[in-house]
Tab-separated table of C-alpha atoms and ligand atoms in Angstrom:
chain	number	residue	atom	x	y	z
A	20	UNK	CA	8.303	-11.360	-20.219
A	21	UNK	CA	4.545	-11.427	-20.442
A	22	UNK	CA	3.299	-8.868	-22.931
A	23	UNK	CA	1.789	-5.727	-21.506
A	24	UNK	CA	-1.876	-5.436	-22.213
A	25	UNK	CA	-2.316	-3.756	-25.571
A	26	UNK	CA	-5.815	-2.824	-24.440
A	27	UNK	CA	-4.787	0.079	-22.284
A	28	UNK	CA	-6.902	3.194	-21.932
A	29	UNK	CA	-6.073	6.135	-24.136
A	30	UNK	CA	-4.143	8.409	-21.782
A	31	UNK	CA	-4.904	11.402	-23.981
A	32	UNK	CA	-8.536	11.110	-22.833
A	33	UNK	CA	-7.605	11.990	-19.238
A	34	UNK	CA	-6.599	15.177	-17.463
A	35	UNK	CA	-4.507	13.246	-14.966
A	36	UNK	CA	-3.314	9.769	-14.035
A	37	UNK	CA	-3.281	8.928	-10.322
A	38	UNK	CA	-1.290	5.832	-9.322
A	39	UNK	CA	-1.892	4.334	-5.883
A	40	UNK	CA	1.719	3.752	-4.838
A	41	UNK	CA	2.392	1.595	-1.784
A	42	UNK	CA	6.102	1.315	-2.536
A	43	UNK	CA	5.635	-2.383	-3.321
A	44	UNK	CA	6.496	-4.213	-6.515
A	45	UNK	CA	2.992	-4.243	-8.012
A	46	UNK	CA	2.433	-0.502	-7.747
A	47	UNK	CA	5.977	0.065	-8.999
A	48	UNK	CA	5.136	-2.148	-11.989
A	49	UNK	CA	2.029	0.005	-12.571
A	50	UNK	CA	4.164	3.148	-12.746
A	51	UNK	CA	6.697	1.518	-15.083
A	52	UNK	CA	3.896	0.145	-17.262
A	53	UNK	CA	2.336	3.588	-17.705
A	54	UNK	CA	5.723	5.104	-18.554
A	55	UNK	CA	6.489	2.248	-20.932
A	56	UNK	CA	3.225	2.809	-22.795
A	57	UNK	CA	3.595	6.563	-23.003
A	58	UNK	CA	6.496	8.690	-21.792
A	59	UNK	CA	4.507	11.705	-23.017
A	60	UNK	CA	1.966	11.065	-20.268
A	61	UNK	CA	4.557	11.575	-17.548
A	62	UNK	CA	3.397	15.136	-16.864
A	63	UNK	CA	-0.106	13.825	-16.075
A	64	UNK	CA	1.049	11.266	-13.488
A	65	UNK	CA	0.905	11.685	-9.737
A	66	UNK	CA	1.591	9.052	-7.078
A	67	UNK	CA	-0.632	8.666	-4.031
A	68	UNK	CA	0.535	6.908	-0.894
A	69	UNK	CA	-1.740	6.215	2.066
A	70	UNK	CA	0.050	6.416	5.410
A	71	UNK	CA	-1.234	3.466	7.420
A	72	UNK	CA	-0.139	4.896	10.740
A	73	UNK	CA	-1.392	8.367	9.887
A	74	UNK	CA	0.870	11.402	9.931
A	75	UNK	CA	2.877	9.652	12.573
A	76	UNK	CA	5.710	12.090	13.182
A	77	UNK	CA	8.151	9.188	13.326
A	78	UNK	CA	6.179	6.648	15.345
A	79	UNK	CA	5.200	3.478	13.527
A	80	UNK	CA	2.672	1.051	14.940
A	81	UNK	CA	2.197	-1.217	11.899
A	82	UNK	CA	4.181	0.097	8.964
A	83	UNK	CA	7.810	-0.037	7.877
A	84	UNK	CA	9.544	3.144	9.053
A	85	UNK	CA	11.350	3.404	5.681
A	86	UNK	CA	8.285	3.258	3.415
A	87	UNK	CA	7.372	6.953	3.276
A	88	UNK	CA	10.935	7.986	2.467
A	89	UNK	CA	11.369	5.186	-0.108
A	90	UNK	CA	8.182	6.324	-1.882
A	91	UNK	CA	9.426	9.923	-1.928
A	92	UNK	CA	12.764	8.765	-3.369
A	93	UNK	CA	11.077	6.803	-6.200
A	94	UNK	CA	8.859	9.790	-7.055
A	95	UNK	CA	11.854	12.122	-7.052
A	96	UNK	CA	13.818	9.772	-9.301
A	97	UNK	CA	11.068	9.817	-11.926
A	98	UNK	CA	10.349	13.534	-11.489
A	99	UNK	CA	6.724	12.789	-10.579
A	100	UNK	CA	4.828	14.453	-7.721
A	101	UNK	CA	3.770	12.324	-4.772
A	102	UNK	CA	0.922	13.150	-2.412
A	103	UNK	CA	0.313	11.497	0.939
A	104	UNK	CA	-3.066	10.873	2.534
A	105	UNK	CA	-4.121	9.350	5.833
A	106	UNK	CA	-6.789	8.810	8.425
A	107	UNK	CA	-6.110	10.903	11.508
A	108	UNK	CA	-4.387	8.700	14.086
A	109	UNK	CA	-3.993	5.900	11.543
A	110	UNK	CA	-4.379	2.216	12.304
A	111	UNK	CA	-4.033	2.535	16.074
A	112	UNK	CA	-6.727	5.177	16.569
A	113	UNK	CA	-9.160	3.266	14.346
A	114	UNK	CA	-8.426	0.041	16.247
A	115	UNK	CA	-9.034	1.782	19.582
A	116	UNK	CA	-12.389	3.303	18.607
A	117	UNK	CA	-14.706	2.966	21.557
A	118	UNK	CA	-18.100	4.532	20.951
A	119	UNK	CA	-16.555	7.238	18.785
A	120	UNK	CA	-16.826	8.078	15.076
A	121	UNK	CA	-14.115	7.050	12.666
A	122	UNK	CA	-11.530	9.836	12.384
A	123	UNK	CA	-11.198	12.459	9.655
A	124	UNK	CA	-9.159	11.725	6.553
A	125	UNK	CA	-6.582	14.135	5.173
A	126	UNK	CA	-5.008	14.328	1.740
A	127	UNK	CA	-2.209	16.442	0.361
A	128	UNK	CA	-3.012	18.112	-2.944
A	129	UNK	CA	-1.141	20.560	-5.185
A	130	UNK	CA	-3.285	23.283	-3.569
A	131	UNK	CA	-2.832	22.281	0.072
A	132	UNK	CA	-4.454	19.848	2.471
A	133	UNK	CA	-8.078	18.709	2.125
A	134	UNK	CA	-9.987	16.836	4.818
A	135	UNK	CA	-13.314	15.124	5.194
A	136	UNK	CA	-15.342	12.966	7.583
A	137	UNK	CA	-14.904	12.641	11.312
A	138	UNK	CA	-18.553	13.225	12.137
A	139	UNK	CA	-20.047	9.819	11.356
A	140	UNK	CA	-21.914	7.551	13.759
A	141	UNK	CA	-20.270	6.297	16.941
A	142	UNK	CA	-18.770	2.869	16.682
A	143	UNK	CA	-16.553	0.493	18.619
A	144	UNK	CA	-13.742	-1.720	17.371
A	145	UNK	CA	-11.325	-2.457	20.221
A	146	UNK	CA	-9.825	-5.274	18.195
A	147	UNK	CA	-7.393	-5.885	15.366
A	148	UNK	CA	-8.659	-6.449	11.846
A	149	UNK	CA	-9.222	-10.154	11.334
A	150	UNK	CA	-7.547	-12.264	8.663
A	151	UNK	CA	-10.315	-12.483	6.089
A	152	UNK	CA	-11.118	-11.626	2.474
A	153	UNK	CA	-14.169	-9.797	3.844
A	154	UNK	CA	-13.255	-6.089	4.004
A	155	UNK	CA	-15.771	-5.358	6.759
A	156	UNK	CA	-13.846	-7.692	9.075
A	157	UNK	CA	-10.434	-6.910	7.600
A	158	UNK	CA	-11.220	-3.241	8.097
A	159	UNK	CA	-7.656	-1.924	7.709
A	160	UNK	CA	-7.563	-2.036	3.895
A	161	UNK	CA	-10.970	-0.389	3.582
A	162	UNK	CA	-10.628	2.298	6.264
A	163	UNK	CA	-6.950	3.151	5.857
A	164	UNK	CA	-6.476	2.857	2.090
A	165	UNK	CA	-9.553	2.440	-0.129
A	166	UNK	CA	-11.790	4.933	1.717
A	167	UNK	CA	-8.953	7.412	2.189
A	168	UNK	CA	-8.379	7.503	-1.583
A	169	UNK	CA	-12.114	7.760	-2.324
A	170	UNK	CA	-12.495	10.634	0.194
A	171	UNK	CA	-9.638	12.531	-1.427
A	172	UNK	CA	-11.181	12.061	-4.883
A	173	UNK	CA	-14.571	13.269	-3.635
A	174	UNK	CA	-13.225	16.213	-1.618
A	175	UNK	CA	-10.565	17.775	-3.831
A	176	UNK	CA	-12.349	20.139	-6.262
A	177	UNK	CA	-9.751	19.592	-8.985
A	178	UNK	CA	-11.424	16.250	-9.773
A	179	UNK	CA	-14.664	18.016	-10.669
A	180	UNK	CA	-15.445	18.672	-14.337
A	181	UNK	CA	-12.420	16.626	-15.332
A	182	UNK	CA	-11.387	13.097	-16.253
A	183	UNK	CA	-9.078	11.046	-14.049
A	184	UNK	CA	-7.554	7.625	-14.584
A	185	UNK	CA	-7.039	6.008	-11.175
A	186	UNK	CA	-4.594	3.075	-11.162
A	187	UNK	CA	-3.978	0.347	-8.587
A	188	UNK	CA	-1.813	-2.775	-8.652
A	189	UNK	CA	-3.995	-5.705	-7.618
A	190	UNK	CA	-3.197	-8.922	-9.498
A	191	UNK	CA	-5.483	-11.886	-10.184
A	192	UNK	CA	-2.762	-14.339	-9.142
A	193	UNK	CA	-2.764	-13.012	-5.573
A	194	UNK	CA	-6.097	-14.406	-4.409
A	195	UNK	CA	-9.429	-15.751	-5.677
A	196	UNK	CA	-11.066	-12.506	-4.478
A	197	UNK	CA	-8.649	-10.373	-6.491
A	198	UNK	CA	-9.055	-12.605	-9.535
A	199	UNK	CA	-12.643	-11.368	-9.682
A	200	UNK	CA	-11.645	-7.679	-9.839
A	201	UNK	CA	-12.290	-5.975	-13.155
A	202	UNK	CA	-9.275	-4.738	-15.102
A	203	UNK	CA	-11.169	-1.562	-15.980
A	204	UNK	CA	-14.229	-0.163	-14.249
A	205	UNK	CA	-15.898	3.015	-13.104
A	206	UNK	CA	-14.288	4.121	-9.826
A	207	UNK	CA	-16.466	4.182	-6.702
A	208	UNK	CA	-15.854	7.954	-6.360
A	209	UNK	CA	-16.998	8.613	-9.924
A	210	UNK	CA	-19.900	11.001	-10.402
A	211	UNK	CA	-19.627	11.668	-14.130
A	212	UNK	CA	-23.331	12.209	-14.594
A	213	UNK	CA	-23.772	14.421	-11.543
A	214	UNK	CA	-23.555	18.190	-11.207
A	215	UNK	CA	-19.847	17.982	-10.399
A	216	UNK	CA	-19.097	15.833	-13.462
A	217	UNK	CA	-16.356	13.921	-11.635
A	218	UNK	CA	-15.256	11.324	-14.184
A	219	UNK	CA	-12.968	8.660	-12.690
A	220	UNK	CA	-12.053	5.368	-14.335
A	221	UNK	CA	-10.233	2.690	-12.343
A	222	UNK	CA	-7.623	0.685	-14.250
A	223	UNK	CA	-5.627	-2.282	-12.936
A	224	UNK	CA	-2.825	-2.571	-15.501
A	225	UNK	CA	-0.995	-5.513	-13.865
A	226	UNK	CA	-4.106	-7.536	-13.021
A	227	UNK	CA	-3.240	-10.181	-15.622
A	228	UNK	CA	0.485	-10.375	-14.846
A	229	UNK	CA	2.159	-13.145	-12.879
A	230	UNK	CA	4.862	-12.327	-10.340
A	231	UNK	CA	7.645	-13.077	-12.820
A	232	UNK	CA	6.310	-10.480	-15.244
A	233	UNK	CA	6.229	-7.913	-12.436
A	234	UNK	CA	9.863	-8.560	-11.503
A	235	UNK	CA	10.803	-8.555	-15.210
A	236	UNK	CA	9.662	-4.987	-15.722
A	237	UNK	CA	11.353	-3.858	-12.487
A	238	UNK	CA	14.556	-5.561	-13.655
A	239	UNK	CA	14.254	-3.939	-17.084
A	240	UNK	CA	14.411	-0.508	-15.428
A	241	UNK	CA	16.931	-1.720	-12.771
A	242	UNK	CA	14.828	-0.221	-9.974
A	243	UNK	CA	15.926	-1.015	-6.434
A	244	UNK	CA	12.910	-2.596	-4.730
A	245	UNK	CA	11.677	-1.615	-1.274
A	246	UNK	CA	14.038	-2.876	1.484
A	247	UNK	CA	11.378	-5.368	2.666
A	248	UNK	CA	12.066	-7.480	-0.438
A	249	UNK	CA	15.785	-7.487	0.351
A	250	UNK	CA	14.881	-8.776	3.812
A	251	UNK	CA	12.963	-11.715	2.323
A	252	UNK	CA	9.381	-10.450	2.466
A	253	UNK	CA	7.367	-11.310	-0.626
A	254	UNK	CA	5.349	-8.125	-0.479
A	255	UNK	CA	5.664	-4.628	0.890
A	256	UNK	CA	2.579	-4.453	2.956
A	257	UNK	CA	2.607	-3.173	6.530
A	258	UNK	CA	5.691	-4.414	8.371
A	259	UNK	CA	3.408	-6.110	10.910
A	260	UNK	CA	0.716	-7.078	8.406
A	261	UNK	CA	-2.111	-9.143	9.856
A	262	UNK	CA	-1.444	-11.662	7.073
A	263	UNK	CA	2.163	-12.239	8.173
A	264	UNK	CA	3.202	-15.884	8.449
A	265	UNK	CA	5.097	-17.391	11.395
A	266	UNK	CA	8.549	-16.669	9.931
A	267	UNK	CA	7.578	-13.089	9.182
A	268	UNK	CA	6.299	-12.518	12.725
A	269	UNK	CA	9.565	-13.978	14.043
A	270	UNK	CA	11.484	-11.672	11.710
A	271	UNK	CA	9.641	-8.475	12.664
A	272	UNK	CA	10.006	-9.398	16.328
A	273	UNK	CA	13.776	-9.824	15.859
A	274	UNK	CA	13.946	-6.429	14.141
A	275	UNK	CA	11.511	-4.519	16.346
A	276	UNK	CA	10.897	-6.343	19.644
A	277	UNK	CA	9.272	-3.370	21.395
A	278	UNK	CA	6.914	-2.627	18.507
A	279	UNK	CA	5.888	-6.262	18.164
A	280	UNK	CA	5.353	-6.602	21.903
A	281	UNK	CA	3.013	-3.633	21.847
A	282	UNK	CA	0.831	-5.594	19.400
A	283	UNK	CA	0.950	-8.594	21.755
A	284	UNK	CA	-0.185	-6.308	24.570
A	285	UNK	CA	-3.241	-5.261	22.572
A	286	UNK	CA	-4.085	-8.868	21.643
A	287	UNK	CA	-4.196	-9.679	25.360
A	288	UNK	CA	-6.093	-6.515	26.251
A	289	UNK	CA	-8.757	-7.163	23.600
A	290	UNK	CA	-8.981	-10.895	24.354
A	291	UNK	CA	-8.981	-11.311	20.587
A	292	UNK	CA	-5.990	-12.280	18.479
A	293	UNK	CA	-5.219	-11.302	14.887
A	294	UNK	CA	-4.988	-14.932	13.826
A	295	UNK	CA	-8.110	-16.873	14.755
A	296	UNK	CA	-6.144	-19.555	16.592
A	297	UNK	CA	-2.607	-18.470	17.464
A	298	UNK	CA	-1.591	-15.261	19.257
A	299	UNK	CA	1.424	-13.370	17.898
A	300	UNK	CA	3.490	-14.733	20.801
A	301	UNK	CA	2.901	-18.319	19.609
A	302	UNK	CA	3.493	-17.453	15.993
A	303	UNK	CA	6.886	-15.956	16.834
A	304	UNK	CA	7.811	-19.176	18.697
A	305	UNK	CA	6.770	-21.302	15.726
A	306	UNK	CA	8.643	-19.166	13.211
A	307	UNK	CA	12.291	-18.684	12.332
A	308	UNK	CA	13.548	-15.160	11.661
A	309	UNK	CA	14.925	-14.593	8.184
A	310	UNK	CA	18.752	-14.528	8.348
A	311	UNK	CA	18.589	-10.988	6.950
A	312	UNK	CA	16.878	-9.728	10.118
A	313	UNK	CA	20.297	-8.988	11.606
A	314	UNK	CA	21.854	-7.667	8.387
A	315	UNK	CA	22.262	-4.224	6.881
A	316	UNK	CA	18.809	-4.165	5.272
A	317	UNK	CA	17.216	-4.497	8.696
A	318	UNK	CA	18.832	-1.206	9.657
A	319	UNK	CA	17.722	0.408	6.394
A	320	UNK	CA	14.114	-0.779	6.773
A	321	UNK	CA	13.889	0.553	10.337
A	322	UNK	CA	15.139	4.038	9.421
A	323	UNK	CA	12.817	6.806	8.309
A	324	UNK	CA	15.209	8.202	5.683
A	325	UNK	CA	16.089	6.368	2.479
A	326	UNK	CA	19.615	6.953	1.186
A	327	UNK	CA	20.114	3.917	-1.046
A	328	UNK	CA	20.227	4.209	-4.862
A	329	UNK	CA	16.934	3.935	-6.749
A	330	UNK	CA	18.642	2.501	-9.843
A	331	UNK	CA	21.005	-0.433	-9.367
A	332	UNK	CA	23.884	-1.098	-11.767
A	333	UNK	CA	23.871	-4.784	-10.874
A	334	UNK	CA	20.219	-5.635	-10.347
A	335	UNK	CA	19.431	-9.030	-8.821
A	336	UNK	CA	16.174	-10.603	-7.764
A	337	UNK	CA	15.779	-9.835	-4.048
A	338	UNK	CA	15.401	-12.731	-1.570
A	339	UNK	CA	11.697	-11.923	-1.153
A	340	UNK	CA	10.874	-12.574	-4.816
A	341	UNK	CA	8.669	-15.652	-5.257
A	342	UNK	CA	8.688	-16.090	-1.467
A	343	UNK	CA	6.005	-17.133	1.006
A	344	UNK	CA	2.677	-15.678	0.126
A	345	UNK	CA	1.140	-13.638	2.906
A	346	UNK	CA	-2.261	-12.462	1.771
A	347	UNK	CA	-3.727	-9.353	0.239
A	348	UNK	CA	-3.001	-5.844	1.351
B	414	SF4	S1	-0.868	-4.441	4.744
B	414	SF4	FE1	-1.933	-5.913	6.058
B	414	SF4	S2	-2.222	-4.858	8.027
B	414	SF4	FE2	-1.657	-3.304	6.501
B	414	SF4	S3	-3.586	-2.519	5.747
B	414	SF4	FE3	-3.050	-4.169	4.349
B	414	SF4	S4	-3.992	-6.060	5.201
B	414	SF4	FE4	-4.044	-4.460	6.799
């Protein structure tokens, strides 16, 4: 197992440690890394999960139905609080913006819900995010995750006059763009020299790790990975991630034909496909569903309540480990 970075920040310097927790292996490795370095810091940790489809009330346009419940189950297992945040209306409302401002963001906090935004300039999307490393074209990551977190950090008064360590799980191995990310930097929501003295450092503890090292630490703690990995997906991004390959589109179509066809409808309506060349319909034809798409994990992934164990007595690498790469999240 690759050694954990010995150059970690001193957790004693911070009032709290916020871990961006998607439910995927890299953010899980971040949590385990922090606990491995310092169990005493456990009381400072909180997990944040950004709901891609907004507070959906059970309807899922892009994301795995099981993800929210899986994240809650992991947090409960470790006795760590988890807070959810989202853009009102989620992915679908942002995609369907037509001369309207981007929607408000909401974030749960220990003291209730905070919200911000919703009164910006009018803008029009009426198209899916495009497969690109450029976040202004691949708007989903920026508008539904990065900005939602930054808004919560700027809006919640408990971050003022205090020091926060904000942690995310990007790894250099994933893409040339991610390789350029700093392991430690000042967070974009930091305002340490301003009146509000909001000190926020951004640490990427697994940036240097390869995929094997990530699975090694998950195996060490015998943690049951998100059902998507058991299905054969190499990452727990949105179920219908724009970076999905042909086999993954065929798999999600086999598991959720109605949901996938609603995306096909919007590709036709917009006259603009997610992939620059092939519409989802073609990609499904070219792909082969994973054999697991008809198995028990398909049922688990499509439920919105997670009842499986978080710790496995007989841990094995899931089929998705070291699988097809499918882009950043
Ligand atoms: S997982 Fe894929 S579709 Fe979802 S926000 Fe990230 S890049 Fe966009």
